[in-house]
Coordinates of C-alpha atoms and ligand atoms in Angstrom, one line a residue:
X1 CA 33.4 -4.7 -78.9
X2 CA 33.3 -6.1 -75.4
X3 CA 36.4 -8.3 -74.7
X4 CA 35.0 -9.3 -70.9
X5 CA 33.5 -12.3 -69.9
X6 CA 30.3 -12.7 -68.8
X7 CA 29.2 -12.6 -65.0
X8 CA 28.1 -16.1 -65.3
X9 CA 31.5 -17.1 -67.7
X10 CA 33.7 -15.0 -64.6
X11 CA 32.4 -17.2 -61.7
X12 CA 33.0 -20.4 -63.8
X13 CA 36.2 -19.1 -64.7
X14 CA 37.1 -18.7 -60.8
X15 CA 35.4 -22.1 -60.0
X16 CA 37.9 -23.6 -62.6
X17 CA 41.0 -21.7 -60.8
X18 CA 39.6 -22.8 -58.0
X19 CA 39.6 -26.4 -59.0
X20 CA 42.9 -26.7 -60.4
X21 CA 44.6 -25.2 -57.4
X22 CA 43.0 -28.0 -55.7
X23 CA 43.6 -30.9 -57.9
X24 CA 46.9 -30.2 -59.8
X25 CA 49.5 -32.7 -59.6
X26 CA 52.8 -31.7 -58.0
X27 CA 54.7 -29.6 -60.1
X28 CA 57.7 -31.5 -61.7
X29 CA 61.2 -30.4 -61.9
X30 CA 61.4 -30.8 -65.6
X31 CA 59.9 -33.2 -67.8
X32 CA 56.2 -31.8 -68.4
X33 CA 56.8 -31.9 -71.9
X34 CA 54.8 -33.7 -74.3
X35 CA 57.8 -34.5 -76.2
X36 CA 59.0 -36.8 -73.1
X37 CA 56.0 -39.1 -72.7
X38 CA 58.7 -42.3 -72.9
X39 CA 59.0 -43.3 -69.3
X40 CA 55.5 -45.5 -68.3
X41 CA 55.4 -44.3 -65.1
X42 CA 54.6 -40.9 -66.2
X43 CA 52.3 -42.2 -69.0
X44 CA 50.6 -43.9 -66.0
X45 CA 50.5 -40.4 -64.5
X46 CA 49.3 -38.4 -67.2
X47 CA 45.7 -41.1 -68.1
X48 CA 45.1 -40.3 -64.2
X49 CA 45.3 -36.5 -64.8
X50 CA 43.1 -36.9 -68.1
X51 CA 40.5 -39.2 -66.0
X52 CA 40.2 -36.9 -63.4
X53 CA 40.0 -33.9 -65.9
X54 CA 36.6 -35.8 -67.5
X55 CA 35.3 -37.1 -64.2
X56 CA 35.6 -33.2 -63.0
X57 CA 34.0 -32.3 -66.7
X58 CA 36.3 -30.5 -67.6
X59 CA 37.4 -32.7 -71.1
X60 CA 35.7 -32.6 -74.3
X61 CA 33.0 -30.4 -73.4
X62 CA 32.3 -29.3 -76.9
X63 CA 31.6 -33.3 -77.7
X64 CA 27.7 -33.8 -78.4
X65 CA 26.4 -35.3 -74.7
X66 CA 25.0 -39.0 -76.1
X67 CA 29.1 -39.3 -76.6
X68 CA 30.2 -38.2 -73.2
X69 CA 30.8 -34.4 -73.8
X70 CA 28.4 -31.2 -72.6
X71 CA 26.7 -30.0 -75.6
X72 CA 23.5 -30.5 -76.5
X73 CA 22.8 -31.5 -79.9
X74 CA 19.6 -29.2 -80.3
X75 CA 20.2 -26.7 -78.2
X76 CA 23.0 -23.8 -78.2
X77 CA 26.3 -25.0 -78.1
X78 CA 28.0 -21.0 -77.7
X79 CA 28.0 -21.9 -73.8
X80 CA 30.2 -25.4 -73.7
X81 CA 32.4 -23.9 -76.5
X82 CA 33.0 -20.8 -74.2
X83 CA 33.4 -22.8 -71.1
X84 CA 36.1 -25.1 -72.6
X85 CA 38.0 -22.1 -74.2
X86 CA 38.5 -20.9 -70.3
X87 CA 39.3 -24.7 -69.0
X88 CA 42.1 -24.8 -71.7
X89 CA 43.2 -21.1 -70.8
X90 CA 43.1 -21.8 -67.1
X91 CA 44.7 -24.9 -67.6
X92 CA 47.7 -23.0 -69.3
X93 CA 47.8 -20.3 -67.0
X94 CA 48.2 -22.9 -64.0
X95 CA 50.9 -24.7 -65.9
X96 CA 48.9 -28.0 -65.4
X97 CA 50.2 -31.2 -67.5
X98 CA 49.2 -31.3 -71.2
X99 CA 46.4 -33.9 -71.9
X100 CA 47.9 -37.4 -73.1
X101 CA 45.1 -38.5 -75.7
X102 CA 45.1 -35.3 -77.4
X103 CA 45.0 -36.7 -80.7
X104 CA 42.0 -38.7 -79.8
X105 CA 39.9 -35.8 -78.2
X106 CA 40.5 -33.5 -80.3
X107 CA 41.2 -35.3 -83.5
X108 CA 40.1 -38.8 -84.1
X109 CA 37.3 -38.5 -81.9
X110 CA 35.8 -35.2 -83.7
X111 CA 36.4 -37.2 -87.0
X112 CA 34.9 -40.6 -85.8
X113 CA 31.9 -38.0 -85.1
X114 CA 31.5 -37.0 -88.2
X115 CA 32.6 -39.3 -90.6
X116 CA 32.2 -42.9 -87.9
X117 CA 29.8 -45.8 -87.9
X118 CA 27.3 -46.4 -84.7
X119 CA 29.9 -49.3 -84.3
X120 CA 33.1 -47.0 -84.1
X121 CA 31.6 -44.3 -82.1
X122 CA 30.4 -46.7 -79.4
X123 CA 33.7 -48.5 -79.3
X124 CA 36.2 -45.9 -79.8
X125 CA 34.6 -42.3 -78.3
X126 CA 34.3 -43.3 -74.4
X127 CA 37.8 -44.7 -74.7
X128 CA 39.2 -41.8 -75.6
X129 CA 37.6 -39.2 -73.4
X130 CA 38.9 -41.7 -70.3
X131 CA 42.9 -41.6 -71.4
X132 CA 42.3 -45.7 -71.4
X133 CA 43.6 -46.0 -75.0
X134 CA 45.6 -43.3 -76.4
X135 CA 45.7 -42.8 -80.7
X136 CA 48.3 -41.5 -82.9
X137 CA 48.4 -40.2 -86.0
X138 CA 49.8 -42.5 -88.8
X139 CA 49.8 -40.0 -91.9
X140 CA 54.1 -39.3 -92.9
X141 CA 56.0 -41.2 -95.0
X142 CA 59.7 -41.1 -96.1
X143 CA 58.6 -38.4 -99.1
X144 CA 55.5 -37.9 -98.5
X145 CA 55.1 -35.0 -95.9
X146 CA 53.9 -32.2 -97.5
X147 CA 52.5 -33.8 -100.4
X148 CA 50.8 -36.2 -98.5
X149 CA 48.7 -37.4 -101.2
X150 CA 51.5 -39.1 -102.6
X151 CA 51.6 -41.5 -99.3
X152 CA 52.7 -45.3 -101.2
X153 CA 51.6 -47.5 -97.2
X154 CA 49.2 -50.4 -99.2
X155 CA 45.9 -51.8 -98.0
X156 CA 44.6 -54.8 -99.8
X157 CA 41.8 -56.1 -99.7
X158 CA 41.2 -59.8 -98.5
X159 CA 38.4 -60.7 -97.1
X160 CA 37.2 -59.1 -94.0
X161 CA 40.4 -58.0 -93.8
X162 CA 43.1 -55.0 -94.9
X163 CA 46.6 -56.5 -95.5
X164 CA 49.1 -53.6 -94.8
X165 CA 52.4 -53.4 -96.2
X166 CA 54.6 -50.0 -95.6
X167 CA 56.3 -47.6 -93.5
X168 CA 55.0 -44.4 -91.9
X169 CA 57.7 -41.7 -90.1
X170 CA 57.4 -39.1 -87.4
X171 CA 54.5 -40.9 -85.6
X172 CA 54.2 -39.0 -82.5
X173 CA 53.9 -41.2 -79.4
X174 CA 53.6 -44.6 -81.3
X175 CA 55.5 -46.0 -78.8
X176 CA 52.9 -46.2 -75.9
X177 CA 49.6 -45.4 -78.0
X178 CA 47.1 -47.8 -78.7
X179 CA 45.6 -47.2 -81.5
X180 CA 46.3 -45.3 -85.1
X181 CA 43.9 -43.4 -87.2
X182 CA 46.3 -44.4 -90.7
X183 CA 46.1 -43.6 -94.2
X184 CA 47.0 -45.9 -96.8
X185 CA 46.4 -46.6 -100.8
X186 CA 44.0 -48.9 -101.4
X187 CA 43.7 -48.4 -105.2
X188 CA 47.2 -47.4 -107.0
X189 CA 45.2 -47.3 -110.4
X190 CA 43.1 -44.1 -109.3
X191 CA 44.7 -40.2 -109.2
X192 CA 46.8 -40.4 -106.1
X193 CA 43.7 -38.2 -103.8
X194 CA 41.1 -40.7 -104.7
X195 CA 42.6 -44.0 -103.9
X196 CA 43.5 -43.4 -100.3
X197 CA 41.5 -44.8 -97.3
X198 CA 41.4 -43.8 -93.5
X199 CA 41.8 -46.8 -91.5
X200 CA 42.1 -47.6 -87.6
X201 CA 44.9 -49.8 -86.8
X202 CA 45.4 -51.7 -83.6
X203 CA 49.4 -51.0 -82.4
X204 CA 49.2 -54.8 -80.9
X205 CA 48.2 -56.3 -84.2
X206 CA 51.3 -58.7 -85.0
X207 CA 53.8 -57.5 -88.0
X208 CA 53.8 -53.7 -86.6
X209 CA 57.5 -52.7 -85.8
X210 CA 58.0 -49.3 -83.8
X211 CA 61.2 -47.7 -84.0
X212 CA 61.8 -44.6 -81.5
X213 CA 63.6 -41.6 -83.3
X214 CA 65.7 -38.9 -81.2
X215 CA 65.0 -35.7 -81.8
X216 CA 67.2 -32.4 -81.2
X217 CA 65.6 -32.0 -77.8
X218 CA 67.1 -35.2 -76.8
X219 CA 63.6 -36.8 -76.7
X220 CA 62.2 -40.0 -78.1
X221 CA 58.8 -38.0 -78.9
X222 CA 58.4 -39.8 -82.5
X223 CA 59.0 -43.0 -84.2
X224 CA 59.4 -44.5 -87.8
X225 CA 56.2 -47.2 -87.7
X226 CA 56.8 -50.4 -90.0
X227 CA 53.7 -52.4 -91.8
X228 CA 54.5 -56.1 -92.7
X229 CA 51.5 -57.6 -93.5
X230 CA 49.2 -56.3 -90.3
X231 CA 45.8 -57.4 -90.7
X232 CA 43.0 -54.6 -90.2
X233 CA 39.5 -55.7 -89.8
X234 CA 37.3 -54.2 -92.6
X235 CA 35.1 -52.8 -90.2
X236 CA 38.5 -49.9 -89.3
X237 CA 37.6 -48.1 -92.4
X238 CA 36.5 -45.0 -91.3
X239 CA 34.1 -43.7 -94.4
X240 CA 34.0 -44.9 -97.7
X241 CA 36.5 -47.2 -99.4
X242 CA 39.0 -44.6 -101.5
X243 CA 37.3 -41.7 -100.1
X244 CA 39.8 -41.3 -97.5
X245 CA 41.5 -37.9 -98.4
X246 CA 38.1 -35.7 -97.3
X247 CA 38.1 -37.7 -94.1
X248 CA 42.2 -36.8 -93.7
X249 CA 41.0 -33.3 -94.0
X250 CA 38.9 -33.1 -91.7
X251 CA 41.4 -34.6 -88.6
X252 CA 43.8 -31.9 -90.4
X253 CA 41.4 -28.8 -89.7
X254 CA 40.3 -30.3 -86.0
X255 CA 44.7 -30.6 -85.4
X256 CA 46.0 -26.9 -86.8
X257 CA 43.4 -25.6 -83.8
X258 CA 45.3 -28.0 -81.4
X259 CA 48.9 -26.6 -82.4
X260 CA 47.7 -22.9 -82.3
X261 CA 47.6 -21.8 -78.9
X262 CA 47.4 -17.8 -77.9
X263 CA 47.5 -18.4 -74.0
X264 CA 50.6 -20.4 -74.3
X265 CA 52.5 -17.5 -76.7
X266 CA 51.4 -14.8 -74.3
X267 CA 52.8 -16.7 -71.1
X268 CA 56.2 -17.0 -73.6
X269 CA 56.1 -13.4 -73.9
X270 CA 55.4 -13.2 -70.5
X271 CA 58.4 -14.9 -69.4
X272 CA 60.5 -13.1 -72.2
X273 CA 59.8 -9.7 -70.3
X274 CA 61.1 -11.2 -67.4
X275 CA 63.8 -11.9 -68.7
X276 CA 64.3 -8.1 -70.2
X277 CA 63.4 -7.0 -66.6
X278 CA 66.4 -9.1 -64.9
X279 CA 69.2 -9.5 -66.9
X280 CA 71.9 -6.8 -67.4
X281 CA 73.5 -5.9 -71.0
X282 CA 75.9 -3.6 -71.0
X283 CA 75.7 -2.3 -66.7
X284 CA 71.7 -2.1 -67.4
X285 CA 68.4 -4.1 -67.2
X286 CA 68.3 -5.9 -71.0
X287 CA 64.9 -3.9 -71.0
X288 CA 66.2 -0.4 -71.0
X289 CA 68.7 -1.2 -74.3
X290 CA 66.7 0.2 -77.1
X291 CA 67.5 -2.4 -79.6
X292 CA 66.0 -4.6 -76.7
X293 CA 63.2 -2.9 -76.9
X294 CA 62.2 -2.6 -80.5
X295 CA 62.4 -6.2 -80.7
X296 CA 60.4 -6.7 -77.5
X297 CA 57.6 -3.8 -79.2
X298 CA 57.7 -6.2 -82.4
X299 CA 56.9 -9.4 -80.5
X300 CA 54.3 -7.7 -78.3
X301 CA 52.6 -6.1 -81.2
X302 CA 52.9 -9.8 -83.0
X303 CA 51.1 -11.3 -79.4
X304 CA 48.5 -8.7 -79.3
X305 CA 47.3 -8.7 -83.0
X306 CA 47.4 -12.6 -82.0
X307 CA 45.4 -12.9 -79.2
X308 CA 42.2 -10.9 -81.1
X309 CA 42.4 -12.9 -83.8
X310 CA 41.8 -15.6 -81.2
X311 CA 38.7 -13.6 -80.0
X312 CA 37.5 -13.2 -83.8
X313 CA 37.6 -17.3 -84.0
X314 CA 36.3 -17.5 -81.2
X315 CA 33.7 -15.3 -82.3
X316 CA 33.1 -17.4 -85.5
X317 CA 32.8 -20.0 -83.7
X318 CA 30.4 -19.3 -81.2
X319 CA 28.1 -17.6 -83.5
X320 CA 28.5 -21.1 -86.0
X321 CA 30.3 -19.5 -88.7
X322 CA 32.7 -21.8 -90.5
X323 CA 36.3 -20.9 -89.7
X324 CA 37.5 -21.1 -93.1
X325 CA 41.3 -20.2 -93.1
X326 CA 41.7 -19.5 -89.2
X327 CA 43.1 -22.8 -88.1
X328 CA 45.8 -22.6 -90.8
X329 CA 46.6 -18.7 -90.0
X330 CA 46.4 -19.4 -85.8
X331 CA 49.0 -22.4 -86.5
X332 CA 51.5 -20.5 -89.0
X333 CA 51.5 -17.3 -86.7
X334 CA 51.6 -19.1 -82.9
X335 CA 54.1 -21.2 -83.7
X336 CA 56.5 -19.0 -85.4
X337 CA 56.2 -16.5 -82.7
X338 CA 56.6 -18.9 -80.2
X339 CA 59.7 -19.7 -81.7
X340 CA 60.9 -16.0 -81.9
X341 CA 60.2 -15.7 -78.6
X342 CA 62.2 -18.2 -77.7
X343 CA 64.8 -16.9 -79.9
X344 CA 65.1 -13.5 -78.5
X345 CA 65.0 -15.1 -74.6
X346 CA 68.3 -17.1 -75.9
X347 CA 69.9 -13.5 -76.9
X348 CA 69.0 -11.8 -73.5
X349 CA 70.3 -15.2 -71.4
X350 CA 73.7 -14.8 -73.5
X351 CA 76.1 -17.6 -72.5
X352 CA 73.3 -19.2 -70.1
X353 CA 70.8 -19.6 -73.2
X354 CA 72.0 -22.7 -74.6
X355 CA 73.2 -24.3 -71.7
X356 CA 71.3 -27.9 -71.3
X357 CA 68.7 -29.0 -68.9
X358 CA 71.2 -30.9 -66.8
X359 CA 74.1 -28.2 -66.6
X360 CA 75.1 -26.6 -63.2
X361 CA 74.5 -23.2 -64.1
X362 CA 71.4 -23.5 -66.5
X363 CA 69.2 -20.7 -66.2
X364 CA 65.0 -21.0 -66.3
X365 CA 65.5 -24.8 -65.7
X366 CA 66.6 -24.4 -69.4
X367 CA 63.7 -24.3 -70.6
X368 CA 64.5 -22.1 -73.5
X369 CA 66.5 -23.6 -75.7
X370 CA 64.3 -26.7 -74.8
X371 CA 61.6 -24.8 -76.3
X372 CA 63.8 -23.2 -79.3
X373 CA 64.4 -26.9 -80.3
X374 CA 60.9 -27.9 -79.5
X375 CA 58.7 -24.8 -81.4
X376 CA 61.3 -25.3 -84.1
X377 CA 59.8 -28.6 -84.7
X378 CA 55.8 -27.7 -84.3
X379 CA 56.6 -25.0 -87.2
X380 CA 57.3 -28.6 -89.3
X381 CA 54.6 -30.5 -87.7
X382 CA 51.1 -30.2 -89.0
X383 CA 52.0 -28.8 -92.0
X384 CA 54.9 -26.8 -92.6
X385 CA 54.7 -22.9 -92.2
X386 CA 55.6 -22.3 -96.2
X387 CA 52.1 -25.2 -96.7
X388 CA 50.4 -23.1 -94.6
X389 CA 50.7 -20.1 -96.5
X390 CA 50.3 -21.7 -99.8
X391 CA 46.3 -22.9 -97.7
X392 CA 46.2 -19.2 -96.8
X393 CA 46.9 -17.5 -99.9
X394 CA 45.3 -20.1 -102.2
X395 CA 41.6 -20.8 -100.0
X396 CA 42.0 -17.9 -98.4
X397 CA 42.9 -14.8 -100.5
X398 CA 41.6 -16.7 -103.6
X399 CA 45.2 -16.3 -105.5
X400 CA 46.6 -18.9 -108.1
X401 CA 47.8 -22.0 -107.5
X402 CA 51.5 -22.2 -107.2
Ligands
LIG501 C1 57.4 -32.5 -83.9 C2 56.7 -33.2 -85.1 C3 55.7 -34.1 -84.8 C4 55.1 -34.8 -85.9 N1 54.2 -35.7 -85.6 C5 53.6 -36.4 -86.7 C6 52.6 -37.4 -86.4 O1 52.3 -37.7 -85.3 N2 52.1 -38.1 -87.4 C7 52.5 -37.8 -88.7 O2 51.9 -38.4 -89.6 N3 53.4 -36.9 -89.0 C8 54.0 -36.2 -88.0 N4 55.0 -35.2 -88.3 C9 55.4 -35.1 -89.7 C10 55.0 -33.7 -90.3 O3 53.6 -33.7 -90.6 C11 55.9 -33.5 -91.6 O4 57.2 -33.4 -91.1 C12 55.5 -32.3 -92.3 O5 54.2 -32.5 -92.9 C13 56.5 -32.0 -93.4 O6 56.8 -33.1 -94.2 P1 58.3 -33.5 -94.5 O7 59.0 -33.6 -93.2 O8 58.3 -34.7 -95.3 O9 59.0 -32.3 -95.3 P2 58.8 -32.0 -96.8 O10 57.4 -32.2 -97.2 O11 59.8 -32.8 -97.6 O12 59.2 -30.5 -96.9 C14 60.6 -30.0 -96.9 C15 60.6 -28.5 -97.1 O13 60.0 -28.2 -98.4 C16 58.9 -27.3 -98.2 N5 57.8 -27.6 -99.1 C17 57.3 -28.8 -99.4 N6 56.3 -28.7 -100.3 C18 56.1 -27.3 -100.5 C19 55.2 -26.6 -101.3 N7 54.2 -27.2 -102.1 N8 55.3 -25.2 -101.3 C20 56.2 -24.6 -100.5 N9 57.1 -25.3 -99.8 C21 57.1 -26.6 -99.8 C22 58.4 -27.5 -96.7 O14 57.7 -26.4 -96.2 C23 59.7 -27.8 -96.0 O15 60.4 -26.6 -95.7 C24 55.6 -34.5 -87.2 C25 56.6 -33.6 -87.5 C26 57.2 -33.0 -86.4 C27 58.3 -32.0 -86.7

């Protein structure tokens, strides 16, 4: 198998370097977090970088081109795929600032694709690809996380209009987004997967209450959203009436691809070593302990087998192969490495490890506890890792239901 990129794949590769060199923003001290997207000035900052990530065409590149991406409806689309795999790598590798309207590229805007009218597509899709109106994902409840079927936030009908009455918890960046792609229960009579509806909710629309919740981090990253009567236009039903679940799914699929990362674990890893390299346990480099290194042998085995599974979905995708499990085995695996990663980095930094951001004598801008608290968290997010494995072993390895 050849792992090496293409001639023509190389020299875009070094034309993207080249590009971000040029264009990144100054690197802040701390706060490039996605977690820490409070403060409006750097909102402000972060739909700049997005803008001039699409103007440069670097965004979305996998979107069909009558909605503002690259690809070419009837015509291959291995080359755009590939291209955007080595923007997002490159983009790691040069630490550049996350994308705000994640959730809208990569999954409201797939899903509006799919499952959209004209109407929505022409409305929503440009918006999205520009960071002008940033989405976020109204799907938690108080009890219903895992068994999200179970979600009790009403929609009645009246009218042209969806009455909705309910609460919804952990909705990352409510607090500044726009717009919310929601699920709510518009028949209680039917078995609870059929009588839920996927609806697009305005944040302005009078009776929504956002309350900001503080996370371990210290960060006001997610919020509890309240519904008192909000009125939703009819025409924000996003497929059928009731049929909302398959459309859920799909936005599901299109965010456990978004949360599994294998450039971002191997720059962990990477900094991990350093670490090893640097600091001393007992009058020696960490890195020459041998308990050191059986962990650090375990990890790097854990990153490697990783990163070619990424080439294998890669490989699926590009040759239009449905990825069946992947997207639930790349999240499950990335984030509890990253999170193991971090763990170890905390042993090796000793006292240091778990000293805050602000402390004197913080070590690696203290970034790795940040990051213990913060992959502790994307391990919940998207589905918990034990949910995960129940996808994996059930759809994937065909075993009994639990
Ligand atoms: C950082 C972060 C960001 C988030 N952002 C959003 C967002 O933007 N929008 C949104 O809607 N939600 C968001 N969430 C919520 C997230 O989707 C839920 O936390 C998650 O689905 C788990 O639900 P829960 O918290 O209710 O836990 P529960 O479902 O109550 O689970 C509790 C424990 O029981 C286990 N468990 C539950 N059911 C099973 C089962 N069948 N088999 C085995 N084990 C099981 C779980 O794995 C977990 O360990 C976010 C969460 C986090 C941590």
């Amino acid at each position: 198998m050849n792992l090496s990129l293409e001639p023509s794949s190389a020299r875009f590769q070094r034309e993207v370097r080249g590009w971000l060199k040029r264009n990144l923003p100054p690197r802040r001290k701390r706060g490039d977090d996605p977690a820490e997207y409070g403060d409006p000035k750097r909102i402000a900052e972060l739909k700049a970088w997005q803008r001039k990530l699409y103007d440069a065409g670097y965004l979305a590149m996998g979107w069909p081109k009558e909605f503002g991406g690259q690809a070419d409806p009837n015509g291959d689309r291995r080359e755009v795929l590939l291209r955007q795999t080595i923007v997002s790598e490159e983009m790691l590798r040069a630490h550049a600032p996350s994308v705000i309207g994640m959730m809208g590229v990569q999954m409201v805007g797939p899903t509006l694709m799919q499952f959209g009218t004209d109407g929505q597509k022409r409305r929503f899709l440009p918006k999205i690809l520009s960071g002008e109106e940033i989405w976020c994902q109204g799907y938690s409840e108080p009890g219903s996380g895992s068994d999200l079927a179970s979600l009790k936030t009403r929609a009645e009908v009246d009218g042209d209009f969806f009455v909705v009455n309910g609460q919804k918890v952990w909705t990352s960046n409510a607090q500044f987004a726009h717009w919310m792609f929601c699920l709510v229960r518009t028949d209680p009579e039917a078995p609870k997967h059929k009588g839920i509806s996927y609806i697009l909710i305005d944040m302005k629309t009078p009776g929504i209450t956002v309350r900001p919740l503080v996370q371990m981090t210290g960060d006001k990253g997610f919020n509890e959203v309240f519904f008192e009567d909000v009125k939703v236009p009819r025409q924000n039903l996003v497929g059928e009436l009731n049929q909302g679940w398959q459309v859920a799914n799909a936005t599901l699929a299109h965010e456990r691809n978004m949360l599994g990362s294998t450039t971002r674990t191997q720059q962990m890893f990477q900094g991990l070593l350093h670490i090893a390299e640097t600091r001393r346990r007992y009058g020696k480099p960490a890195a020459k302990d041998p308990l050191v290194r059986q962990k650090l042998a375990d990890l790097a085995i854990s990153v490697e087998a990783m990163r070619l599974h990424s080439y294998r979905q890669l490989t699926d995708l590009l040759r239009g192969r449905h990825p069946g499990i992947a997207a639930s085995v790349n999240k499950l695996v990335s984030t509890e490495l990253n999170h193991a990663i971090c763990t170890l980095a905390i042993e090796l930094l000793g006292n240091y490890g778990t000293l805050d951001r602000k402390a004197k004598y913080v070590a690696d801008r203290g970034i790795w506890p940040y990051e213990f608290m913060f992959t502790l968290g994307l391990i919940i997010g998207g589905g918990t890792s034990q949910i995960q494995k129940n996808i994996i072993s059930e759809r994937g390895l065909g075993m009994p239901k639990a």
